[in-house]
Amino acid sequence: DFHSPYGCSKGAGDQYVRDYARIYGLSTVVLRQSCIYGPRQMGVEDQGWVAWLIIAAVIGQPITIYGDGKQVRDVLFVDDLLDAYDAAVDHIDVAAGQVYNVGGGPAHTMSVWAEFGPILEKLLGHSVPASFADWRPGDQPVYVSDVRKSERELGWQPQVGVDQGIRRLYDWVVSHKHLFA
């Protein structure tokens, strides 16, 4: 169930890639990526929400949370994503034609604002104001990737913890604040 036109377009792309493997024998792999974040991410409100919230908090931009802020997402640090790509290439004999969820999984989750807001406040040393707006159409209350197939077949699992990854992104944003002025 793709939940939105955006999800439907991603699902159609996944199917094309799988069909090229099945019909033409190409060594294609679908990696369904979850909430990716990390240094050099120029997040905006609609894409790259972890980076966007850090950037907005650091430079004093208004923050709007859609929904109640308790919606849960798994997050995946970019270094772990790159390791997943390497694992798919290294195991292409098994991975060709397959679909893998590549996200933080249950061990790397947080709520969009109820948990992330306090993390930001601790990093900044002060409160971070936010306003709330209605839920966006198609937004899911909880999304956590099931990464067991990736672990089993590719030997891959996320290594960078949520606190460590957020700290690394925060430090990068602070040291590159001029990029967001």
PDB file of C-alpha atoms in Angstrom:
ATOM      1  CA  ASP A   1       0.000   0.000   0.000  1.00  0.00           C
ATOM      2  CA  PHE A   2       1.848   3.060  -1.257  1.00  0.00           C
ATOM      3  CA  HIS A   3      -0.183   5.665   0.744  1.00  0.00           C
ATOM      4  CA  SER A   4       0.373   8.572  -1.693  1.00  0.00           C
ATOM      5  CA  PRO A   5       1.172   9.509  -5.295  1.00  0.00           C
ATOM      6  CA  TYR A   6       4.812   9.891  -4.189  1.00  0.00           C
ATOM      7  CA  GLY A   7       4.817   6.357  -2.761  1.00  0.00           C
ATOM      8  CA  CYS A   8       3.105   5.034  -5.882  1.00  0.00           C
ATOM      9  CA  SER A   9       5.798   6.530  -8.134  1.00  0.00           C
ATOM     10  CA  LYS A  10       8.498   4.912  -5.994  1.00  0.00           C
ATOM     11  CA  GLY A  11       6.694   1.568  -6.110  1.00  0.00           C
ATOM     12  CA  ALA A  12       6.412   1.741  -9.904  1.00  0.00           C
ATOM     13  CA  GLY A  13      10.148   2.441 -10.132  1.00  0.00           C
ATOM     14  CA  ASP A  14      10.876  -0.550  -7.904  1.00  0.00           C
ATOM     15  CA  GLN A  15       8.816  -2.786 -10.172  1.00  0.00           C
ATOM     16  CA  TYR A  16      10.593  -1.586 -13.332  1.00  0.00           C
ATOM     17  CA  VAL A  17      13.967  -2.384 -11.768  1.00  0.00           C
ATOM     18  CA  ARG A  18      12.800  -5.853 -10.689  1.00  0.00           C
ATOM     19  CA  ASP A  19      11.334  -6.559 -14.119  1.00  0.00           C
ATOM     20  CA  TYR A  20      14.592  -5.625 -15.858  1.00  0.00           C
ATOM     21  CA  ALA A  21      16.355  -8.213 -13.698  1.00  0.00           C
ATOM     22  CA  ARG A  22      13.703 -10.854 -14.342  1.00  0.00           C
ATOM     23  CA  ILE A  23      13.183 -10.272 -18.077  1.00  0.00           C
ATOM     24  CA  TYR A  24      16.607  -9.136 -19.272  1.00  0.00           C
ATOM     25  CA  GLY A  25      18.890 -10.772 -16.722  1.00  0.00           C
ATOM     26  CA  LEU A  26      20.367  -7.470 -15.521  1.00  0.00           C
ATOM     27  CA  SER A  27      21.947  -7.471 -12.067  1.00  0.00           C
ATOM     28  CA  THR A  28      19.625  -4.854 -10.634  1.00  0.00           C
ATOM     29  CA  VAL A  29      18.825  -4.396  -6.962  1.00  0.00           C
ATOM     30  CA  VAL A  30      16.142  -2.275  -5.312  1.00  0.00           C
ATOM     31  CA  LEU A  31      17.176  -0.612  -2.063  1.00  0.00           C
ATOM     32  CA  ARG A  32      14.122   0.958  -0.440  1.00  0.00           C
ATOM     33  CA  GLN A  33      15.683   3.718   1.592  1.00  0.00           C
ATOM     34  CA  SER A  34      14.145   5.136   4.712  1.00  0.00           C
ATOM     35  CA  CYS A  35      14.909   8.515   6.334  1.00  0.00           C
ATOM     36  CA  ILE A  36      18.521   9.143   5.321  1.00  0.00           C
ATOM     37  CA  TYR A  37      20.448  11.917   7.072  1.00  0.00           C
ATOM     38  CA  GLY A  38      24.015  13.096   7.484  1.00  0.00           C
ATOM     39  CA  PRO A  39      26.605  15.791   6.787  1.00  0.00           C
ATOM     40  CA  ARG A  40      26.301  17.795   3.580  1.00  0.00           C
ATOM     41  CA  GLN A  41      22.557  17.262   3.473  1.00  0.00           C
ATOM     42  CA  MET A  42      20.830  20.501   2.582  1.00  0.00           C
ATOM     43  CA  GLY A  43      17.503  19.446   4.074  1.00  0.00           C
ATOM     44  CA  VAL A  44      14.308  21.363   3.438  1.00  0.00           C
ATOM     45  CA  GLU A  45      10.930  21.045   5.097  1.00  0.00           C
ATOM     46  CA  ASP A  46       9.621  18.435   2.621  1.00  0.00           C
ATOM     47  CA  GLN A  47      12.814  16.439   2.060  1.00  0.00           C
ATOM     48  CA  GLY A  48      15.508  15.578   4.567  1.00  0.00           C
ATOM     49  CA  TRP A  49      13.514  16.371   7.691  1.00  0.00           C
ATOM     50  CA  VAL A  50      16.276  15.483  10.180  1.00  0.00           C
ATOM     51  CA  ALA A  51      18.707  17.869   8.490  1.00  0.00           C
ATOM     52  CA  TRP A  52      16.012  20.513   8.014  1.00  0.00           C
ATOM     53  CA  LEU A  53      15.053  20.558  11.689  1.00  0.00           C
ATOM     54  CA  ILE A  54      18.689  20.865  12.746  1.00  0.00           C
ATOM     55  CA  ILE A  55      19.381  23.603  10.182  1.00  0.00           C
ATOM     56  CA  ALA A  56      16.242  25.537  11.149  1.00  0.00           C
ATOM     57  CA  ALA A  57      17.035  25.264  14.869  1.00  0.00           C
ATOM     58  CA  VAL A  58      20.653  26.378  14.390  1.00  0.00           C
ATOM     59  CA  ILE A  59      19.860  29.399  12.192  1.00  0.00           C
ATOM     60  CA  GLY A  60      16.628  30.355  13.960  1.00  0.00           C
ATOM     61  CA  GLN A  61      14.151  29.552  11.188  1.00  0.00           C
ATOM     62  CA  PRO A  62      10.540  28.794  12.109  1.00  0.00           C
ATOM     63  CA  ILE A  63       9.805  25.121  12.607  1.00  0.00           C
ATOM     64  CA  THR A  64       6.424  23.632  11.761  1.00  0.00           C
ATOM     65  CA  ILE A  65       5.595  20.123  12.869  1.00  0.00           C
ATOM     66  CA  TYR A  66       2.806  18.474  10.907  1.00  0.00           C
ATOM     67  CA  GLY A  67       0.658  16.223  13.047  1.00  0.00           C
ATOM     68  CA  ASP A  68       1.227  15.750  16.749  1.00  0.00           C
ATOM     69  CA  GLY A  69       5.007  15.284  16.577  1.00  0.00           C
ATOM     70  CA  LYS A  70       4.727  11.777  17.979  1.00  0.00           C
ATOM     71  CA  GLN A  71       4.902  10.052  14.592  1.00  0.00           C
ATOM     72  CA  VAL A  72       7.741   7.537  14.624  1.00  0.00           C
ATOM     73  CA  ARG A  73      10.359   7.100  11.902  1.00  0.00           C
ATOM     74  CA  ASP A  74      13.455   5.013  11.585  1.00  0.00           C
ATOM     75  CA  VAL A  75      16.498   7.014  10.525  1.00  0.00           C
ATOM     76  CA  LEU A  76      19.635   5.891   8.727  1.00  0.00           C
ATOM     77  CA  PHE A  77      22.955   7.715   8.786  1.00  0.00           C
ATOM     78  CA  VAL A  78      24.439   8.204   5.319  1.00  0.00           C
ATOM     79  CA  ASP A  79      27.586   6.163   6.078  1.00  0.00           C
ATOM     80  CA  ASP A  80      25.361   3.154   6.820  1.00  0.00           C
ATOM     81  CA  LEU A  81      23.521   3.700   3.532  1.00  0.00           C
ATOM     82  CA  LEU A  82      26.820   3.636   1.634  1.00  0.00           C
ATOM     83  CA  ASP A  83      27.726   0.409   3.427  1.00  0.00           C
ATOM     84  CA  ALA A  84      24.394  -1.068   2.257  1.00  0.00           C
ATOM     85  CA  TYR A  85      25.216  -0.184  -1.354  1.00  0.00           C
ATOM     86  CA  ASP A  86      28.626  -1.842  -0.962  1.00  0.00           C
ATOM     87  CA  ALA A  87      26.988  -4.934   0.567  1.00  0.00           C
ATOM     88  CA  ALA A  88      24.565  -5.216  -2.378  1.00  0.00           C
ATOM     89  CA  VAL A  89      27.476  -5.046  -4.848  1.00  0.00           C
ATOM     90  CA  ASP A  90      29.583  -7.482  -2.818  1.00  0.00           C
ATOM     91  CA  HIS A  91      26.659  -9.954  -2.719  1.00  0.00           C
ATOM     92  CA  ILE A  92      25.265  -9.336  -6.212  1.00  0.00           C
ATOM     93  CA  ASP A  93      24.958 -13.075  -6.816  1.00  0.00           C
ATOM     94  CA  VAL A  94      22.278 -13.136  -4.094  1.00  0.00           C
ATOM     95  CA  ALA A  95      21.001  -9.552  -4.415  1.00  0.00           C
ATOM     96  CA  ALA A  96      20.294  -9.393  -8.172  1.00  0.00           C
ATOM     97  CA  GLY A  97      16.566  -9.010  -8.762  1.00  0.00           C
ATOM     98  CA  GLN A  98      15.828  -8.575  -5.063  1.00  0.00           C
ATOM     99  CA  VAL A  99      14.257  -5.783  -3.033  1.00  0.00           C
ATOM    100  CA  TYR A 100      15.753  -4.758   0.313  1.00  0.00           C
ATOM    101  CA  ASN A 101      14.532  -2.337   2.939  1.00  0.00           C
ATOM    102  CA  VAL A 102      17.456  -0.131   3.873  1.00  0.00           C
ATOM    103  CA  GLY A 103      16.594   1.961   6.889  1.00  0.00           C
ATOM    104  CA  GLY A 104      17.439   2.280  10.510  1.00  0.00           C
ATOM    105  CA  GLY A 105      15.150  -0.548  11.562  1.00  0.00           C
ATOM    106  CA  PRO A 106      13.711  -0.878  15.059  1.00  0.00           C
ATOM    107  CA  ALA A 107      17.024  -0.038  16.788  1.00  0.00           C
ATOM    108  CA  HIS A 108      17.276   3.395  15.094  1.00  0.00           C
ATOM    109  CA  THR A 109      13.917   5.084  15.596  1.00  0.00           C
ATOM    110  CA  MET A 110      12.643   8.305  17.083  1.00  0.00           C
ATOM    111  CA  SER A 111       9.512  10.377  17.075  1.00  0.00           C
ATOM    112  CA  VAL A 112       9.648  13.350  14.755  1.00  0.00           C
ATOM    113  CA  TRP A 113       9.355  15.965  17.499  1.00  0.00           C
ATOM    114  CA  ALA A 114       8.446  14.404  20.859  1.00  0.00           C
ATOM    115  CA  GLU A 115      11.897  12.754  20.984  1.00  0.00           C
ATOM    116  CA  PHE A 116      13.865  14.750  18.421  1.00  0.00           C
ATOM    117  CA  GLY A 117      12.905  18.158  19.859  1.00  0.00           C
ATOM    118  CA  PRO A 118      14.537  17.430  23.249  1.00  0.00           C
ATOM    119  CA  ILE A 119      17.652  16.092  21.481  1.00  0.00           C
ATOM    120  CA  LEU A 120      17.946  19.401  19.596  1.00  0.00           C
ATOM    121  CA  GLU A 121      17.365  21.414  22.750  1.00  0.00           C
ATOM    122  CA  LYS A 122      20.138  19.528  24.524  1.00  0.00           C
ATOM    123  CA  LEU A 123      22.557  20.120  21.624  1.00  0.00           C
ATOM    124  CA  LEU A 124      21.682  23.830  21.388  1.00  0.00           C
ATOM    125  CA  GLY A 125      21.489  24.433  25.133  1.00  0.00           C
ATOM    126  CA  HIS A 126      18.094  26.173  24.895  1.00  0.00           C
ATOM    127  CA  SER A 127      14.489  25.510  23.987  1.00  0.00           C
ATOM    128  CA  VAL A 128      13.495  25.230  20.344  1.00  0.00           C
ATOM    129  CA  PRO A 129      10.090  26.724  19.532  1.00  0.00           C
ATOM    130  CA  ALA A 130       7.870  24.919  17.071  1.00  0.00           C
ATOM    131  CA  SER A 131       4.352  25.402  15.783  1.00  0.00           C
ATOM    132  CA  PHE A 132       2.019  22.578  14.874  1.00  0.00           C
ATOM    133  CA  ALA A 133      -0.150  22.166  11.785  1.00  0.00           C
ATOM    134  CA  ASP A 134      -2.570  19.535  10.493  1.00  0.00           C
ATOM    135  CA  TRP A 135      -1.330  16.122   9.423  1.00  0.00           C
ATOM    136  CA  ARG A 136      -0.201  15.991   5.812  1.00  0.00           C
ATOM    137  CA  PRO A 137      -2.170  13.690   3.488  1.00  0.00           C
ATOM    138  CA  GLY A 138      -0.647  10.225   3.314  1.00  0.00           C
ATOM    139  CA  ASP A 139       1.556  10.735   6.386  1.00  0.00           C
ATOM    140  CA  GLN A 140       1.877   7.548   8.416  1.00  0.00           C
ATOM    141  CA  PRO A 141       1.835   7.609  12.220  1.00  0.00           C
ATOM    142  CA  VAL A 142       4.595   4.967  12.361  1.00  0.00           C
ATOM    143  CA  TYR A 143       7.114   3.814   9.784  1.00  0.00           C
ATOM    144  CA  VAL A 144       9.926   1.451  10.716  1.00  0.00           C
ATOM    145  CA  SER A 145      11.823  -0.509   8.065  1.00  0.00           C
ATOM    146  CA  ASP A 146      12.056  -4.258   8.407  1.00  0.00           C
ATOM    147  CA  VAL A 147      15.768  -4.736   7.634  1.00  0.00           C
ATOM    148  CA  ARG A 148      15.981  -8.444   8.503  1.00  0.00           C
ATOM    149  CA  LYS A 149      16.310  -9.522   4.854  1.00  0.00           C
ATOM    150  CA  SER A 150      19.209  -7.086   4.382  1.00  0.00           C
ATOM    151  CA  GLU A 151      20.872  -8.484   7.501  1.00  0.00           C
ATOM    152  CA  ARG A 152      20.299 -12.107   6.484  1.00  0.00           C
ATOM    153  CA  GLU A 153      21.223 -11.925   2.776  1.00  0.00           C
ATOM    154  CA  LEU A 154      23.687  -9.039   2.618  1.00  0.00           C
ATOM    155  CA  GLY A 155      25.213  -9.201   6.090  1.00  0.00           C
ATOM    156  CA  TRP A 156      24.296  -5.535   6.499  1.00  0.00           C
ATOM    157  CA  GLN A 157      22.849  -3.679   9.437  1.00  0.00           C
ATOM    158  CA  PRO A 158      23.045  -0.051  10.591  1.00  0.00           C
ATOM    159  CA  GLN A 159      26.037   0.779  12.788  1.00  0.00           C
ATOM    160  CA  VAL A 160      25.691   4.501  13.570  1.00  0.00           C
ATOM    161  CA  GLY A 161      23.349   5.116  16.492  1.00  0.00           C
ATOM    162  CA  VAL A 162      20.735   7.862  16.414  1.00  0.00           C
ATOM    163  CA  ASP A 163      22.436  10.078  19.015  1.00  0.00           C
ATOM    164  CA  GLN A 164      25.856   9.718  17.378  1.00  0.00           C
ATOM    165  CA  GLY A 165      24.510  10.393  13.883  1.00  0.00           C
ATOM    166  CA  ILE A 166      22.491  13.415  14.949  1.00  0.00           C
ATOM    167  CA  ARG A 167      25.520  14.816  16.770  1.00  0.00           C
ATOM    168  CA  ARG A 168      27.676  14.399  13.642  1.00  0.00           C
ATOM    169  CA  LEU A 169      25.086  16.157  11.470  1.00  0.00           C
ATOM    170  CA  TYR A 170      24.603  18.906  14.065  1.00  0.00           C
ATOM    171  CA  ASP A 171      28.359  19.535  14.280  1.00  0.00           C
ATOM    172  CA  TRP A 172      28.540  19.768  10.472  1.00  0.00           C
ATOM    173  CA  VAL A 173      25.618  22.232  10.301  1.00  0.00           C
ATOM    174  CA  VAL A 174      27.134  24.424  13.030  1.00  0.00           C
ATOM    175  CA  SER A 175      30.542  24.484  11.329  1.00  0.00           C
ATOM    176  CA  HIS A 176      28.910  25.291   7.949  1.00  0.00           C
ATOM    177  CA  LYS A 177      26.271  27.745   9.163  1.00  0.00           C
ATOM    178  CA  HIS A 178      27.278  30.199   6.456  1.00  0.00           C
ATOM    179  CA  LEU A 179      25.820  27.861   3.837  1.00  0.00           C
ATOM    180  CA  PHE A 180      22.335  28.355   5.267  1.00  0.00           C
ATOM    181  CA  ALA A 181      22.289  32.141   5.717  1.00  0.00           C
TER     182      ALA A 181
END
